[in-house]
Each structure stands twice: as C-alpha cells, then as structure tokens.
PDB file of C-alpha atoms in Angstrom:
ATOM      1  CA  MET N  86     -10.568  31.595  -5.789  1.00 37.00           C
ATOM      2  CA  ASN N  87     -10.448  27.812  -6.231  1.00 36.00           C
ATOM      3  CA  THR N  88      -8.858  25.974  -3.365  1.00 37.00           C
ATOM      4  CA  LYS N  89      -8.604  22.308  -2.564  1.00 35.00           C
ATOM      5  CA  PRO N  90     -10.733  21.051   0.319  1.00 35.00           C
ATOM      6  CA  THR N  91      -9.539  20.770   3.846  1.00 37.00           C
ATOM      7  CA  ILE N  92      -9.865  17.142   4.896  1.00 36.00           C
ATOM      8  CA  THR N  93     -10.183  16.016   8.481  1.00 39.00           C
ATOM      9  CA  VAL N  94     -10.138  12.298   9.210  1.00 39.00           C
ATOM     10  CA  TYR N  95     -11.298  10.932  12.547  1.00 38.00           C
ATOM     11  CA  SER N  96     -10.610   7.292  13.422  1.00 38.00           C
ATOM     12  CA  ASN N  97     -12.341   5.288  16.119  1.00 38.00           C
ATOM     13  CA  GLY N  98     -11.560   1.592  15.962  1.00 38.00           C
ATOM     14  CA  SER N  99     -12.577   0.431  12.505  1.00 36.00           C
ATOM     15  CA  MET N 100     -14.969   3.361  11.961  1.00 36.00           C
ATOM     16  CA  VAL N 101     -13.761   6.264   9.869  1.00 38.00           C
ATOM     17  CA  TYR N 102     -15.527   9.603   9.644  1.00 35.00           C
ATOM     18  CA  PHE N 103     -14.901  12.349   7.119  1.00 38.00           C
ATOM     19  CA  CYS N 104     -15.469  16.080   7.061  1.00 36.00           C
ATOM     20  CA  TYR N 105     -15.110  18.066   3.824  1.00 36.00           C
ATOM     21  CA  LEU N 106     -14.930  21.796   3.101  1.00 34.00           C
ATOM     22  CA  ASN N 107     -15.239  23.325  -0.361  1.00 41.00           C
ATOM     23  CA  LYS N 108     -16.296  19.931  -1.642  1.00 41.00           C
ATOM     24  CA  VAL N 109     -18.339  20.840  -4.712  1.00 39.00           C
ATOM     25  CA  LYS N 110     -15.479  20.852  -7.226  1.00 37.00           C
ATOM     26  CA  TYR N 111     -13.731  17.922  -5.571  1.00 43.00           C
ATOM     27  CA  SER N 112     -16.744  15.747  -4.742  1.00 51.00           C
ATOM     28  CA  LYS N 113     -15.699  12.917  -7.062  1.00 54.00           C
ATOM     29  CA  LEU N 114     -12.144  12.847  -5.730  1.00 53.00           C
ATOM     30  CA  MET N 115     -13.322  13.018  -2.127  1.00 47.00           C
ATOM     31  CA  SER N 116     -15.887  10.288  -2.692  1.00 58.00           C
ATOM     32  CA  GLN N 117     -13.098   7.968  -3.868  1.00 63.00           C
ATOM     33  CA  PHE N 118     -10.895   9.044  -0.959  1.00 61.00           C
ATOM     34  CA  ASN N 119     -13.759   8.252   1.413  1.00 72.00           C
ATOM     35  CA  ALA N 120     -14.343   4.838  -0.148  1.00 78.00           C
ATOM     36  CA  ASP N 121     -10.643   3.893  -0.150  1.00 83.00           C
ATOM     37  CA  LEU N 122     -10.137   4.746   3.513  1.00 87.00           C
ATOM     38  CA  TYR N 123     -13.321   2.952   4.489  1.00 92.00           C
ATOM     39  CA  LYS N 124     -12.180  -0.223   2.711  1.00 94.00           C
ATOM     40  CA  GLU N 125      -8.778   0.076   4.394  1.00 95.00           C
ATOM     41  CA  SER N 126     -10.459   0.261   7.796  1.00 96.00           C
ATOM     42  CA  ILE N 127     -12.516  -2.876   7.078  1.00 97.00           C
ATOM     43  CA  LEU N 128      -9.489  -4.844   5.914  1.00 98.00           C
ATOM     44  CA  ALA N 129      -7.542  -3.639   8.969  1.00 98.00           C
ATOM     45  CA  ALA N 130     -10.266  -4.976  11.275  1.00 97.00           C
ATOM     46  CA  PHE N 131     -10.201  -8.342   9.455  1.00 98.00           C
ATOM     47  CA  LEU N 132      -6.404  -8.560   9.648  1.00 98.00           C
ATOM     48  CA  ASP N 133      -6.415  -7.668  13.344  1.00 98.00           C
ATOM     49  CA  GLU N 134      -8.682 -10.642  13.978  1.00 98.00           C
ATOM     50  CA  LYS N 135      -6.343 -12.933  12.048  1.00 98.00           C
ATOM     51  CA  TYR N 136      -3.231 -11.591  13.779  1.00 98.00           C
ATOM     52  CA  LYS N 137      -4.882 -12.356  17.113  1.00 97.00           C
ATOM     53  CA  GLU N 138      -5.741 -15.886  15.977  1.00 97.00           C
ATOM     54  CA  GLN N 139      -2.048 -16.414  15.190  1.00 97.00           C
ATOM     55  CA  GLY N 140      -1.205 -15.451  18.761  1.00 96.00           C
ATOM     56  CA  TRP N 141       0.533 -12.235  17.679  1.00 97.00           C
ATOM     57  CA  TYR N 142       0.271  -9.065  19.724  1.00 96.00           C
ATOM     58  CA  ALA N 143      -0.429  -6.457  17.049  1.00 97.00           C
ATOM     59  CA  GLU N 144      -0.973  -2.836  18.001  1.00 98.00           C
ATOM     60  CA  ARG N 145      -3.038  -1.048  15.340  1.00 98.00           C
ATOM     61  CA  ILE N 146      -1.863   2.518  14.711  1.00 98.00           C
ATOM     62  CA  TYR N 147      -4.524   5.214  14.240  1.00 96.00           C
ATOM     63  CA  ASP N 148      -2.369   8.308  14.637  1.00 97.00           C
ATOM     64  CA  LYS N 149      -2.081   9.889  11.185  1.00 94.00           C
ATOM     65  CA  GLU N 150       1.413  11.279  11.696  1.00 97.00           C
ATOM     66  CA  THR N 151       2.708   7.848  12.706  1.00 98.00           C
ATOM     67  CA  GLN N 152       0.984   6.297   9.706  1.00 97.00           C
ATOM     68  CA  LYS N 153       2.741   8.804   7.449  1.00 96.00           C
ATOM     69  CA  GLN N 154       6.016   7.423   8.796  1.00 98.00           C
ATOM     70  CA  GLY N 155       5.108   4.059   7.282  1.00 98.00           C
ATOM     71  CA  ILE N 156       3.653   2.319  10.323  1.00 98.00           C
ATOM     72  CA  ASP N 157       0.184   0.734  10.267  1.00 98.00           C
ATOM     73  CA  VAL N 158       0.788  -2.005  12.834  1.00 98.00           C
ATOM     74  CA  ILE N 159       3.420  -2.651  15.483  1.00 98.00           C
ATOM     75  CA  PHE N 160       3.989  -6.305  16.272  1.00 98.00           C
ATOM     76  CA  ARG N 161       5.179  -6.465  19.869  1.00 96.00           C
ATOM     77  CA  GLY N 162       7.748  -9.141  20.641  1.00 92.00           C
ATOM     78  CA  LYS N 163       9.683 -10.276  23.702  1.00 84.00           C
ATOM     79  CA  ARG N 164      12.946  -8.974  22.273  1.00 85.00           C
ATOM     80  CA  LEU N 165      12.034  -6.774  19.340  1.00 90.00           C
ATOM     81  CA  ASP N 166       9.089  -4.782  18.017  1.00 96.00           C
ATOM     82  CA  ARG N 167       8.355  -4.791  14.292  1.00 97.00           C
ATOM     83  CA  ARG N 168       6.850  -1.707  12.631  1.00 98.00           C
ATOM     84  CA  VAL N 169       4.866  -2.869   9.622  1.00 98.00           C
ATOM     85  CA  ASP N 170       3.348  -0.997   6.703  1.00 98.00           C
ATOM     86  CA  GLU N 171       0.355  -2.804   5.182  1.00 98.00           C
ATOM     87  CA  LYS N 172       0.089  -2.572   1.388  1.00 98.00           C
ATOM     88  CA  ALA N 173      -3.151  -3.998   0.024  1.00 98.00           C
ATOM     89  CA  GLN N 174      -4.595  -4.482  -3.460  1.00 97.00           C
ATOM     90  CA  LEU N 175      -8.010  -3.148  -2.488  1.00 95.00           C
ATOM     91  CA  SER N 176      -8.761  -1.912  -5.995  1.00 93.00           C
ATOM     92  CA  TYR N 177      -8.688  -5.500  -7.261  1.00 94.00           C
ATOM     93  CA  LEU N 178     -11.226  -7.396  -5.177  1.00 95.00           C
ATOM     94  CA  ASN N 179     -11.806 -10.985  -6.325  1.00 95.00           C
ATOM     95  CA  LYS N 180      -8.832 -10.750  -8.689  1.00 94.00           C
ATOM     96  CA  SER N 181      -5.601 -12.701  -8.417  1.00 95.00           C
ATOM     97  CA  LEU N 182      -2.750 -10.490  -9.602  1.00 97.00           C
ATOM     98  CA  GLU N 183       0.729 -11.821 -10.243  1.00 97.00           C
ATOM     99  CA  THR N 184       2.484  -8.504  -9.566  1.00 98.00           C
ATOM    100  CA  PHE N 185       2.649  -5.859  -6.864  1.00 98.00           C
ATOM    101  CA  ALA N 186       3.342  -2.136  -7.353  1.00 98.00           C
ATOM    102  CA  LEU N 187       6.169  -0.608  -5.310  1.00 98.00           C
ATOM    103  CA  GLU N 188       5.810   3.165  -5.282  1.00 98.00           C
ATOM    104  CA  LEU N 189       8.731   5.217  -6.625  1.00 98.00           C
ATOM    105  CA  SER N 190       7.198   8.692  -6.872  1.00 98.00           C
ATOM    106  CA  TYR N 191       3.895  10.557  -6.963  1.00 98.00           C
ATOM    107  CA  PHE N 192       2.517  14.085  -7.115  1.00 97.00           C
ATOM    108  CA  ILE N 193       0.680  16.201  -4.587  1.00 95.00           C
ATOM    109  CA  GLY N 194      -0.571  19.177  -6.557  1.00 94.00           C
ATOM    110  CA  ASN N 195       2.408  20.328  -8.616  1.00 95.00           C
ATOM    111  CA  THR N 196       5.003  18.854  -6.270  1.00 97.00           C
ATOM    112  CA  GLN N 197       6.669  15.524  -6.961  1.00 98.00           C
ATOM    113  CA  LYS N 198       7.176  13.375  -3.862  1.00 98.00           C
ATOM    114  CA  GLN N 199       9.408  10.415  -3.063  1.00 98.00           C
ATOM    115  CA  GLY N 200       7.500   7.124  -3.074  1.00 98.00           C
ATOM    116  CA  TRP N 201       7.542   4.867  -0.044  1.00 98.00           C
ATOM    117  CA  LEU N 202       9.984   2.300  -1.468  1.00 98.00           C
ATOM    118  CA  PHE N 203      13.095   4.485  -1.199  1.00 98.00           C
ATOM    119  CA  ASP N 204      11.843   7.047   1.318  1.00 98.00           C
ATOM    120  CA  SER N 205      14.598   7.150   3.951  1.00 96.00           C
ATOM    121  CA  HIS N 206      12.353   9.086   6.345  1.00 96.00           C
ATOM    122  CA  LYS N 207      10.013   6.118   6.787  1.00 98.00           C
ATOM    123  CA  LEU N 208      10.386   4.115   9.995  1.00 98.00           C
ATOM    124  CA  THR N 209       9.088   0.890   8.444  1.00 98.00           C
ATOM    125  CA  ASP N 210      10.752  -2.379   9.481  1.00 98.00           C
ATOM    126  CA  GLY N 211       8.731  -4.530   7.120  1.00 98.00           C
ATOM    127  CA  TYR N 212       5.773  -4.746   4.780  1.00 98.00           C
ATOM    128  CA  ALA N 213       2.603  -6.797   4.751  1.00 98.00           C
ATOM    129  CA  PHE N 214       1.728  -7.189   1.078  1.00 98.00           C
ATOM    130  CA  VAL N 215      -1.932  -8.176   0.852  1.00 98.00           C
ATOM    131  CA  PHE N 216      -2.880 -10.069  -2.324  1.00 97.00           C
ATOM    132  CA  ASP N 217      -5.906 -11.906  -3.636  1.00 97.00           C
ATOM    133  CA  ILE N 218      -8.572 -10.263  -1.476  1.00 97.00           C
ATOM    134  CA  LYS N 219     -11.757 -12.290  -1.868  1.00 96.00           C
ATOM    135  CA  VAL N 220     -15.242 -11.081  -0.967  1.00 96.00           C
ATOM    136  CA  ASN N 221     -18.399 -13.175  -0.938  1.00 94.00           C
ATOM    137  CA  ASN N 222     -20.497 -13.567  -4.073  1.00 80.00           C
ATOM    138  CA  THR N 223     -23.261 -11.248  -2.919  1.00 81.00           C
ATOM    139  CA  ALA N 224     -20.912  -8.374  -2.058  1.00 75.00           C
ATOM    140  CA  LYS N 225     -20.383  -5.903  -4.880  1.00 74.00           C
ATOM    141  CA  THR N 226     -17.676  -4.222  -2.879  1.00 84.00           C
ATOM    142  CA  LEU N 227     -16.088  -4.316   0.564  1.00 91.00           C
ATOM    143  CA  GLU N 228     -18.664  -2.817   2.892  1.00 91.00           C
ATOM    144  CA  SER N 229     -18.188  -4.786   6.114  1.00 94.00           C
ATOM    145  CA  VAL N 230     -15.830  -7.324   7.668  1.00 96.00           C
ATOM    146  CA  SER N 231     -18.415 -10.038   6.997  1.00 95.00           C
ATOM    147  CA  ASP N 232     -17.942  -9.468   3.248  1.00 95.00           C
ATOM    148  CA  LEU N 233     -14.375 -10.765   3.424  1.00 97.00           C
ATOM    149  CA  VAL N 234     -13.772 -14.412   2.558  1.00 96.00           C
ATOM    150  CA  SER N 235      -9.982 -14.595   2.478  1.00 97.00           C
ATOM    151  CA  CYS N 236      -6.752 -12.872   1.564  1.00 98.00           C
ATOM    152  CA  GLU N 237      -3.082 -13.713   1.171  1.00 98.00           C
ATOM    153  CA  VAL N 238      -0.460 -11.746   3.098  1.00 98.00           C
ATOM    154  CA  VAL N 239       3.262 -11.859   2.381  1.00 98.00           C
ATOM    155  CA  PHE N 240       5.443 -10.357   5.115  1.00 98.00           C
ATOM    156  CA  VAL N 241       8.778  -9.021   3.870  1.00 98.00           C
ATOM    157  CA  LYS N 242      11.505  -7.224   5.823  1.00 98.00           C
ATOM    158  CA  ARG N 243      12.202  -3.804   4.349  1.00 98.00           C
ATOM    159  CA  LEU N 244      16.000  -4.048   4.277  1.00 98.00           C
ATOM    160  CA  LEU N 245      15.828  -7.532   2.786  1.00 98.00           C
ATOM    161  CA  LEU N 246      13.540  -6.248   0.035  1.00 98.00           C
ATOM    162  CA  LEU N 247      15.925  -3.400  -0.789  1.00 98.00           C
ATOM    163  CA  ASN N 248      18.925  -5.733  -0.765  1.00 98.00           C
ATOM    164  CA  GLU N 249      17.246  -8.235  -3.064  1.00 98.00           C
ATOM    165  CA  LEU N 250      16.235  -5.480  -5.481  1.00 98.00           C
ATOM    166  CA  ALA N 251      19.815  -4.186  -5.421  1.00 98.00           C
ATOM    167  CA  LYS N 252      21.010  -7.599  -6.641  1.00 98.00           C
ATOM    168  CA  HIS N 253      19.143  -6.769  -9.853  1.00 98.00           C
ATOM    169  CA  GLU N 254      20.671  -3.259  -9.837  1.00 98.00           C
ATOM    170  CA  LEU N 255      17.275  -1.877  -8.895  1.00 98.00           C
ATOM    171  CA  ASN N 256      18.589   0.792  -6.540  1.00 98.00           C
ATOM    172  CA  ILE N 257      17.352   4.348  -6.110  1.00 98.00           C
ATOM    173  CA  ASN N 258      19.540   5.654  -8.942  1.00 98.00           C
ATOM    174  CA  THR N 259      18.371   3.094 -11.496  1.00 98.00           C
ATOM    175  CA  CYS N 260      14.737   3.479 -10.500  1.00 98.00           C
ATOM    176  CA  SER N 261      14.973   7.284 -10.634  1.00 98.00           C
ATOM    177  CA  THR N 262      16.299   7.072 -14.183  1.00 98.00           C
ATOM    178  CA  PHE N 263      13.347   4.969 -15.318  1.00 98.00           C
ATOM    179  CA  ASP N 264      10.999   7.220 -13.355  1.00 98.00           C
ATOM    180  CA  GLU N 265      12.248  10.306 -15.190  1.00 98.00           C
ATOM    181  CA  GLN N 266      12.071   8.517 -18.526  1.00 98.00           C
ATOM    182  CA  LEU N 267       8.407   7.670 -18.019  1.00 98.00           C
ATOM    183  CA  ARG N 268       7.520  11.168 -16.845  1.00 98.00           C
ATOM    184  CA  SER N 269       9.257  12.810 -19.816  1.00 98.00           C
ATOM    185  CA  SER N 270       7.738  10.567 -22.489  1.00 97.00           C
ATOM    186  CA  ALA N 271       4.407   9.201 -23.638  1.00 97.00           C
ATOM    187  CA  GLU N 272       5.332   5.682 -22.529  1.00 98.00           C
ATOM    188  CA  ILE N 273       3.116   3.948 -19.987  1.00 98.00           C
ATOM    189  CA  GLU N 274       5.358   1.001 -19.194  1.00 98.00           C
ATOM    190  CA  LEU N 275       9.032   0.104 -19.530  1.00 98.00           C
ATOM    191  CA  GLU N 276      10.443  -3.412 -19.370  1.00 98.00           C
ATOM    192  CA  TYR N 277      13.415  -4.361 -17.207  1.00 98.00           C
ATOM    193  CA  PRO N 278      15.423  -7.622 -17.085  1.00 97.00           C
ATOM    194  CA  ASP N 279      14.382 -10.502 -14.807  1.00 96.00           C
ATOM    195  CA  ASP N 280      10.656  -9.835 -15.217  1.00 96.00           C
ATOM    196  CA  PHE N 281      10.517  -6.421 -13.533  1.00 98.00           C
ATOM    197  CA  ARG N 282       8.609  -3.494 -15.038  1.00 98.00           C
ATOM    198  CA  PHE N 283       8.138   0.229 -14.504  1.00 98.00           C
ATOM    199  CA  ARG N 284       4.700   1.786 -14.972  1.00 98.00           C
ATOM    200  CA  ILE N 285       3.154   5.239 -14.742  1.00 98.00           C
ATOM    201  CA  SER N 286      -0.552   5.691 -13.950  1.00 98.00           C
ATOM    202  CA  ARG N 287      -1.482   9.003 -15.549  1.00 97.00           C
ATOM    203  CA  GLN N 288      -5.184   8.377 -15.013  1.00 96.00           C
ATOM    204  CA  LEU N 289      -4.752   8.716 -11.236  1.00 94.00           C
ATOM    205  CA  GLU N 290      -4.756  12.014  -9.363  1.00 92.00           C
ATOM    206  CA  GLU N 291      -1.265  11.463  -7.925  1.00 96.00           C
ATOM    207  CA  VAL N 292       0.207  10.163 -11.232  1.00 97.00           C
ATOM    208  CA  PRO N 293       2.377   7.555  -9.463  1.00 98.00           C
ATOM    209  CA  VAL N 294       5.314   5.746 -11.004  1.00 98.00           C
ATOM    210  CA  ASN N 295       5.685   2.209  -9.686  1.00 98.00           C
ATOM    211  CA  LEU N 296       8.144  -0.640  -9.912  1.00 98.00           C
ATOM    212  CA  LEU N 297       6.158  -3.812 -10.626  1.00 98.00           C
ATOM    213  CA  VAL N 298       7.555  -6.950  -9.014  1.00 98.00           C
ATOM    214  CA  ARG N 299       6.307 -10.508  -9.285  1.00 98.00           C
ATOM    215  CA  LYS N 300       4.319 -11.978  -6.428  1.00 98.00           C
ATOM    216  CA  SER N 301       6.658 -14.971  -6.570  1.00 98.00           C
ATOM    217  CA  PHE N 302       9.621 -12.628  -5.983  1.00 98.00           C
ATOM    218  CA  LEU N 303       8.072 -11.377  -2.732  1.00 98.00           C
ATOM    219  CA  GLU N 304       7.079 -14.883  -1.649  1.00 98.00           C
ATOM    220  CA  ALA N 305      10.662 -16.086  -2.161  1.00 98.00           C
ATOM    221  CA  ILE N 306      12.073 -13.485   0.245  1.00 98.00           C
ATOM    222  CA  GLY N 307       9.186 -13.273   2.681  1.00 98.00           C
ATOM    223  CA  LYS N 308       6.692 -15.395   4.579  1.00 98.00           C
ATOM    224  CA  LYS N 309       3.211 -16.055   3.242  1.00 98.00           C
ATOM    225  CA  TYR N 310      -0.029 -16.558   5.170  1.00 98.00           C
ATOM    226  CA  VAL N 311      -3.520 -17.300   3.887  1.00 98.00           C
ATOM    227  CA  PHE N 312      -6.151 -15.801   6.170  1.00 98.00           C
ATOM    228  CA  LYS N 313      -9.717 -17.097   5.866  1.00 98.00           C
ATOM    229  CA  ALA N 314     -12.927 -15.875   7.448  1.00 96.00           C
TER     230      ALA N 314
END
C-alpha cells in the first residue's frame, strides 16, 4: 500500500532537522520541503538580527501549532503585542518582483483548503512581506546567514489589508468565484481591474490559487524597511 511519509520537524534556534519515513516515492518532494524550511530558518535568523538592531523585542515562534495559526513572530510592545506572519519570496533570490501572491486556496491530497488570506481561524495581526531577497555573488542559493546581502520588508496590518482589498470588491465571495473559475478551466491567469490578477500554479504539489497584488499596493498601506547585512 502506498502511503505518504510521516514528517517530523524539530527546531532548535535556526537549525532545522528532518526525519522521513517511507521516503523513496516522495524523495523529490521531501527534498524540496527540506530545502524550503532550511531557507526559511536562515532568513528568520537574519530578520531576527535586524529586528534587534531596530530596537524591537521580537519573539520568534518555533511551536508548529502556533505557526499554523499564522504567527511566526510576536512583537512585544508596552501596550500591545503584534502577532506577525512572515511571507517571503524565497523562490526568487536575486530577483526583484513587482507583485506578491496572496493565497486563496490550496490542496492537501484530495482536500481543498482555505488559503491564509481569508482564513478566519488565523490569529495573525499583521504580515511581513519580504521582497527582493539578495544573496552574495558567490552563493548559488541561501545556505547560511552570511549569504544574505539585503531584503525589503513591508509590514501591513491584516485588517487594513482586507479593508483595502474590499474597496476593490476583492472580498472572499469575489475571490472564491475567480478561484472556482480557474480550477474548473484550463486558464492559468485571470485579469481583474486596478492591476490585480488571479493565478493558479498547477505545477506545484498543492496547486494553489493566489491573488496577485502589486508591491506598490502593499507599500502604500504598510511600512517598508530595507535590511542590509
């Protein structure tokens, strides 16, 4: 009987360890999973350094259940704590993209799941959208914190993001309609007024449908920082 592997992830600081069972059939998928989480851990260590330099008290979250609730970092304040979900373009190192993908839906096996954008179960207060991740010329990929040269981070409050999207009638109902249209057709991308787009990525295991928004849109409603090594 073919079964998917059981995956156990252990985190210790910025080090991530992986244990796989039944990995023969899924070795390629697990190798990518391994690489993605490792890159995330390196970027997290870099960002933690930069948060500290800004004088922010940022508590990095390693508990997987808390992370599933949309919390990667908690910024502790005198009056209010902010639970932040970091979204990074780690598949596009040394590339400057003008859009960011907001997840509407995805699949786990044969089950369609709600994407993080409209997931009411998430406890996220805000997002840290990480753009333009630069690594040094000798680094073919992101293998250590020393490989990182710079990145841009745009912090956006979650409710503000949803409200601004709603001004363009991009609410859960509208987005669900476009989501269903993409999943029931051969289309890859659908245009929407005001420079928004919907896209499905059928080449990926989870077959996500995303709402693509301009970087300038996020910058206009958020606060941008450029962090350099």
